[in-house]
Short mmCIF file of C-alpha atoms in Angstrom, two decimals:
data_model
loop_
_atom_site.label_atom_id
_atom_site.label_comp_id
_atom_site.label_asym_id
_atom_site.label_seq_id
_atom_site.Cartn_x
_atom_site.Cartn_y
_atom_site.Cartn_z
CA ALA V 16 -13.98 -5.68 -28.68
CA ALA V 17 -14.15 -6.38 -32.63
CA CYS V 18 -12.00 -2.75 -32.76
CA THR V 19 -9.40 -4.37 -30.23
CA PRO V 20 -6.02 -4.98 -31.19
CA SER V 21 -5.05 -8.38 -31.22
CA GLY V 22 -3.03 -9.93 -28.24
CA VAL V 23 0.09 -9.68 -30.58
CA GLU V 24 -1.04 -6.41 -32.15
CA ARG V 25 -0.70 -5.43 -28.08
CA ASP V 26 2.52 -6.85 -27.68
CA GLN V 27 4.09 -5.31 -30.81
CA THR V 28 2.91 -1.90 -29.53
CA ALA V 29 4.66 -2.63 -26.14
CA ALA V 30 7.50 -3.95 -27.49
CA ALA V 31 7.84 -1.14 -29.79
CA ILE V 32 7.41 2.17 -26.89
CA ALA V 33 10.37 0.37 -24.96
CA ARG V 34 12.49 -0.10 -27.53
CA LYS V 35 12.24 3.24 -28.58
CA ALA V 36 13.01 3.93 -24.64
CA HIS V 37 15.83 1.88 -24.58
CA LEU V 38 13.96 -0.58 -22.18
CA GLU V 39 15.15 -4.23 -22.72
CA PRO V 40 12.67 -6.73 -22.50
CA LEU V 41 12.13 -9.54 -19.95
CA VAL V 42 11.01 -12.25 -18.56
CA ALA V 43 10.12 -13.00 -14.67
CA LYS V 44 9.56 -16.27 -14.48
CA GLY V 45 8.05 -16.82 -10.87
CA TYR V 46 6.30 -19.63 -8.40
CA ARG V 47 2.66 -17.68 -8.71
CA PHE V 48 2.19 -16.01 -12.44
CA ASP V 49 5.30 -15.33 -14.92
CA LEU V 50 5.53 -11.37 -15.86
CA GLN V 51 6.93 -9.40 -18.74
CA LEU V 52 8.92 -6.71 -17.90
CA TYR V 53 10.74 -4.14 -19.93
CA ARG V 54 13.64 -2.43 -18.00
CA ARG V 55 16.82 0.00 -18.46
CA ALA V 56 19.85 -0.55 -16.48
CA GLY V 57 21.69 1.68 -14.46
CA THR V 58 22.64 2.97 -11.25
CA GLY V 59 20.98 5.30 -8.42
CA PRO V 60 17.28 4.63 -7.28
CA LEU V 61 15.26 1.95 -9.35
CA PHE V 62 12.16 3.80 -10.12
CA VAL V 63 9.66 0.99 -10.78
CA TYR V 64 6.91 1.72 -13.35
CA ILE V 65 3.40 -1.07 -12.37
CA GLU V 66 0.67 -0.72 -14.77
CA GLY V 67 -3.03 -0.67 -14.44
CA ASP V 68 -5.40 -3.12 -15.37
CA GLY V 69 -5.14 -3.03 -19.27
CA PHE V 70 -8.26 -4.51 -21.09
CA ALA V 71 -9.93 -6.09 -18.27
CA PHE V 72 -13.26 -5.50 -18.91
CA LEU V 73 -15.25 -5.82 -22.45
CA ASP V 74 -17.87 -3.74 -20.80
CA THR V 75 -18.97 -2.92 -17.13
CA ARG V 76 -19.86 -6.75 -16.20
CA THR V 77 -18.06 -8.70 -19.14
CA PRO V 78 -14.33 -10.00 -19.02
CA SER V 79 -12.25 -9.60 -21.49
CA SER V 80 -10.29 -12.91 -22.55
CA ASP V 81 -6.67 -10.98 -22.66
CA PRO V 82 -6.14 -8.37 -19.74
CA THR V 83 -3.14 -6.80 -22.05
CA PRO V 84 -3.59 -3.14 -22.31
CA ALA V 85 -4.31 -2.02 -26.10
CA GLU V 86 -2.01 1.33 -24.62
CA PRO V 87 -0.14 0.41 -22.20
CA LEU V 88 0.34 3.83 -20.19
CA ALA V 89 2.48 2.48 -17.39
CA LEU V 90 4.98 2.22 -19.77
CA GLU V 91 4.33 4.73 -21.71
CA LEU V 92 5.71 6.68 -18.46
CA ALA V 93 8.02 4.84 -17.82
CA ALA V 94 9.84 5.50 -21.31
CA VAL V 95 9.60 9.02 -20.20
CA ASP V 96 11.63 8.63 -17.51
CA PRO V 97 15.05 9.83 -17.65
CA ALA V 98 16.26 7.73 -14.47
CA ALA V 99 19.63 5.82 -15.38
CA GLY V 100 17.59 2.68 -13.42
CA VAL V 101 14.06 1.95 -14.93
CA LEU V 102 11.35 -1.24 -14.26
CA TYR V 103 8.52 -1.77 -15.50
CA ILE V 104 5.75 -4.76 -14.39
CA GLY V 105 3.08 -5.93 -16.41
CA ARG V 106 0.59 -7.33 -14.43
CA PRO V 107 -0.12 -10.94 -14.13
CA CYS V 108 -2.03 -12.29 -16.95
CA GLN V 109 -0.95 -9.48 -19.28
CA PHE V 110 1.13 -9.83 -22.63
CA ALA V 111 2.60 -13.23 -24.32
CA PRO V 112 4.09 -14.27 -20.97
CA GLY V 113 0.47 -14.20 -19.73
CA ARG V 114 -1.19 -15.95 -22.39
CA ALA V 115 0.77 -18.52 -22.13
CA ASP V 116 0.31 -19.11 -18.23
CA ARG V 117 -2.04 -21.48 -17.52
CA ARG V 118 -2.35 -20.44 -14.77
CA CYS V 119 -4.14 -17.50 -15.03
CA ALA V 120 -7.96 -17.65 -14.84
CA VAL V 121 -10.41 -15.21 -15.58
CA GLU V 122 -10.65 -13.89 -11.38
CA ASP V 123 -6.75 -12.85 -12.15
CA TRP V 124 -7.47 -9.75 -13.69
CA THR V 125 -11.09 -9.24 -11.90
CA ASP V 126 -12.41 -10.03 -9.23
CA ALA V 127 -8.87 -11.19 -7.76
CA ARG V 128 -6.93 -8.54 -9.45
CA PHE V 129 -5.12 -7.03 -6.17
CA SER V 130 -4.66 -10.86 -4.54
CA ARG V 131 -1.89 -11.72 -2.55
CA ALA V 132 -1.20 -14.29 -5.11
CA ALA V 133 -0.10 -11.08 -7.54
CA ILE V 134 1.05 -8.77 -5.28
CA LEU V 135 3.58 -11.04 -4.06
CA ALA V 136 4.77 -12.25 -7.85
CA ILE V 137 5.44 -8.69 -8.94
CA ASP V 138 7.28 -7.91 -5.45
CA GLU V 139 9.20 -10.92 -6.08
CA ALA V 140 10.10 -9.86 -9.65
CA ILE V 141 11.19 -6.45 -7.83
CA ASP V 142 13.31 -8.81 -5.63
CA SER V 143 14.97 -10.76 -8.43
CA VAL V 144 16.19 -7.46 -10.48
CA LEU V 145 17.23 -6.29 -7.58
CA SER V 146 19.63 -9.12 -6.82
CA HIS V 147 21.68 -8.71 -9.91
CA SER V 148 21.88 -4.73 -9.34
CA SER V 149 23.42 -2.33 -7.55
CA HIS V 150 19.92 -0.22 -6.41
CA ARG V 151 19.38 -0.09 -2.56
CA SER V 152 16.03 2.28 -2.79
CA LEU V 153 13.08 2.09 -5.03
CA VAL V 154 10.85 4.64 -6.01
CA LEU V 155 7.04 2.70 -6.82
CA ILE V 156 4.71 4.62 -9.36
CA GLY V 157 1.74 3.01 -10.08
CA TYR V 158 -1.00 3.69 -12.68
CA SER V 159 -4.28 3.08 -11.68
CA GLY V 160 -4.99 -0.16 -10.85
CA GLY V 161 -0.98 -0.77 -10.69
CA GLY V 162 -1.16 2.61 -7.66
CA VAL V 163 -3.48 -0.09 -5.43
CA VAL V 164 -0.71 -2.87 -6.17
CA ALA V 165 2.07 -0.44 -5.78
CA ALA V 166 0.58 0.98 -2.65
CA LEU V 167 -0.11 -2.82 -0.98
CA ILE V 168 4.06 -3.16 -2.49
CA ALA V 169 5.43 -0.53 -0.32
CA ALA V 170 3.64 -1.66 2.56
CA ARG V 171 5.27 -4.97 2.68
CA ARG V 172 9.32 -3.43 1.85
CA ARG V 173 11.42 -1.09 4.03
CA ASP V 174 13.37 -0.09 0.66
CA VAL V 175 10.49 2.61 -1.02
CA ALA V 176 12.09 6.02 -1.00
CA LEU V 177 8.51 7.12 -2.47
CA LEU V 178 5.84 5.87 -3.68
CA ILE V 179 4.03 7.47 -6.54
CA THR V 180 -0.03 7.13 -7.66
CA VAL V 181 -0.90 8.34 -10.68
CA ALA V 182 -5.01 8.74 -10.59
CA ALA V 183 -5.18 5.67 -8.80
CA PRO V 184 -8.42 3.57 -6.50
CA LEU V 185 -7.12 3.88 -3.13
CA ASP V 186 -10.21 3.52 -0.95
CA LEU V 187 -11.10 0.63 -3.18
CA ASP V 188 -14.58 0.37 -1.10
CA ALA V 189 -15.42 4.23 -1.96
CA TRP V 190 -14.86 3.42 -5.46
CA LEU V 191 -16.81 0.36 -6.05
CA ARG V 192 -19.71 2.60 -4.80
CA ARG V 193 -18.71 5.21 -6.43
CA MET V 194 -18.97 2.98 -9.86
CA HIS V 195 -21.93 0.34 -8.58
CA LEU V 196 -19.14 -2.53 -9.70
CA SER V 197 -19.57 -6.25 -7.82
CA PRO V 198 -16.65 -5.89 -4.64
CA LEU V 199 -13.48 -7.46 -5.29
CA SER V 200 -13.84 -10.53 -3.55
CA GLY V 201 -10.35 -11.98 -4.03
CA SER V 202 -8.23 -9.24 -3.30
CA LEU V 203 -6.61 -7.18 -0.63
CA SER V 204 -7.49 -3.40 0.05
CA PRO V 205 -4.61 -0.74 0.40
CA LEU V 206 -6.08 0.55 3.68
CA ASP V 207 -5.74 -2.30 5.37
CA GLY V 208 -2.07 -1.96 5.28
CA ARG V 209 -1.92 1.90 5.86
CA ALA V 210 0.53 1.24 9.61
CA ASN V 211 2.84 0.09 8.37
CA LEU V 212 2.80 2.84 4.87
CA VAL V 213 2.19 6.07 6.38
CA HIS V 214 5.64 7.12 7.32
CA THR V 215 6.74 6.20 3.67
CA PRO V 216 6.78 9.79 1.81
CA GLN V 217 4.58 9.53 -0.78
CA VAL V 218 2.93 11.23 -3.49
CA HIS V 219 -0.54 10.96 -5.43
CA PHE V 220 -2.06 12.18 -8.33
CA ALA V 221 -4.98 12.37 -9.87
CA GLY V 222 -6.70 14.36 -12.73
CA ALA V 223 -10.00 16.85 -11.67
CA HIS V 224 -11.83 15.31 -14.63
CA ASP V 225 -11.24 11.83 -14.39
CA ALA V 226 -14.37 10.12 -14.52
CA ILE V 227 -13.54 5.94 -14.12
CA VAL V 228 -11.37 7.09 -10.99
CA PRO V 229 -12.78 10.35 -9.12
CA PRO V 230 -10.43 12.39 -7.70
CA ASP V 231 -12.12 12.69 -4.66
CA VAL V 232 -11.84 8.26 -4.12
CA THR V 233 -8.07 8.76 -4.92
CA ARG V 234 -7.84 11.23 -1.95
CA SER V 235 -10.29 9.71 0.16
CA GLY V 236 -7.89 6.78 0.27
CA ALA V 237 -4.76 8.93 0.42
CA GLU V 238 -5.53 10.78 3.63
CA ARG V 239 -5.39 8.01 5.21
CA LEU V 240 -2.18 6.92 3.91
CA MET V 241 0.37 9.16 4.21
CA ALA V 242 1.50 11.65 6.81
CA PRO V 243 1.16 15.47 6.22
CA ALA V 244 4.20 15.79 6.49
CA SER V 245 6.02 13.25 4.09
CA GLY V 246 3.27 13.08 1.63
CA ARG V 247 1.13 15.27 -1.01
CA MET V 248 -2.29 15.19 -2.69
CA ILE V 249 -1.85 16.49 -6.23
CA VAL V 250 -5.12 17.33 -8.73
CA ILE V 251 -4.59 18.53 -11.70
CA PRO V 252 -7.44 20.49 -12.69
CA GLU V 253 -7.43 19.70 -17.23
CA PHE V 254 -6.52 16.42 -16.89
CA ASP V 255 -8.34 12.68 -16.42
CA HIS V 256 -7.81 9.37 -16.15
CA ARG V 257 -5.24 9.11 -19.58
CA CYS V 258 -5.08 12.99 -20.80
CA CYS V 259 -2.40 13.78 -20.32
CA TRP V 260 -0.08 12.04 -18.08
CA VAL V 261 2.43 11.30 -20.28
CA ARG V 262 2.85 14.80 -21.28
CA ASP V 263 3.52 15.75 -18.41
CA TRP V 264 5.09 13.00 -17.11
CA PRO V 265 9.02 14.48 -16.96
CA VAL V 266 7.56 17.40 -15.08
CA LEU V 267 5.24 15.88 -12.49
CA ARG V 268 8.01 13.25 -11.41
CA ASP V 269 10.10 15.85 -10.64
CA GLU V 270 7.38 17.69 -8.67
CA ALA V 271 6.78 14.38 -7.04
CA LEU V 272 10.80 14.23 -5.42
CA ARG V 273 10.66 17.87 -5.11
CA VAL V 274 8.20 17.48 -2.44
CA THR V 275 8.68 14.49 -0.95
CA THR V 276 11.54 14.72 1.95
CA GLY V 277 14.05 12.16 1.11
CA ALA V 278 13.31 11.34 -2.08
CA ALA V 279 15.98 9.93 -4.31
CA ARG V 280 16.17 12.23 -7.65
#
């Protein structure tokens, strides 16, 4: 913990990544949470990236005081996306808006990290951006816990052309058992909404050497969330939880668009 960058330093890291990729900062002021956004305005489908759980814990049992990621991988993926329209969404209580949000409590990045309130806050932020744009369809991309959020949001919407997850624990119960973690008592599970997701085009990526979210955990959830005709699970042999998604993302992203029927390019 002593080596972890301060909250301000983590904000500065994110801002530098976004600035280099021409992503403009925004703050979504919501009824439930205030969220940090970065956006590149443009035409065509809107590619929405949702951050992972961030620096939620100091160790397997001790929550941190600030879940802002030191290395925001979902933002790095958004930064290398060539699409004209890109939106990055930080999770509740992350970054400067989260630290200033008095509604935030430790459970919002621990047991209730996938709560109904969190999902609604992110869903409403997407609606707010769409209301001031010409986008008519979404490609939802979530990294790690952000993939769980993306699946939960996709189950609520009818404008999702494609759902993509990266190293996501889609079967939460299996993941908690595998990692010997406590139940997420305040959270929703993507599997509860699988009836609304099964016909949504989906691609789920996993790293063969991922020790944080083992690929069979992703597969267990993915096989129940997608129909064979409109979905695919892709395990990358040399990848783990972080390496080497950003390096290869433009190629992997194009592969996801290519193999999914009806996905917008």
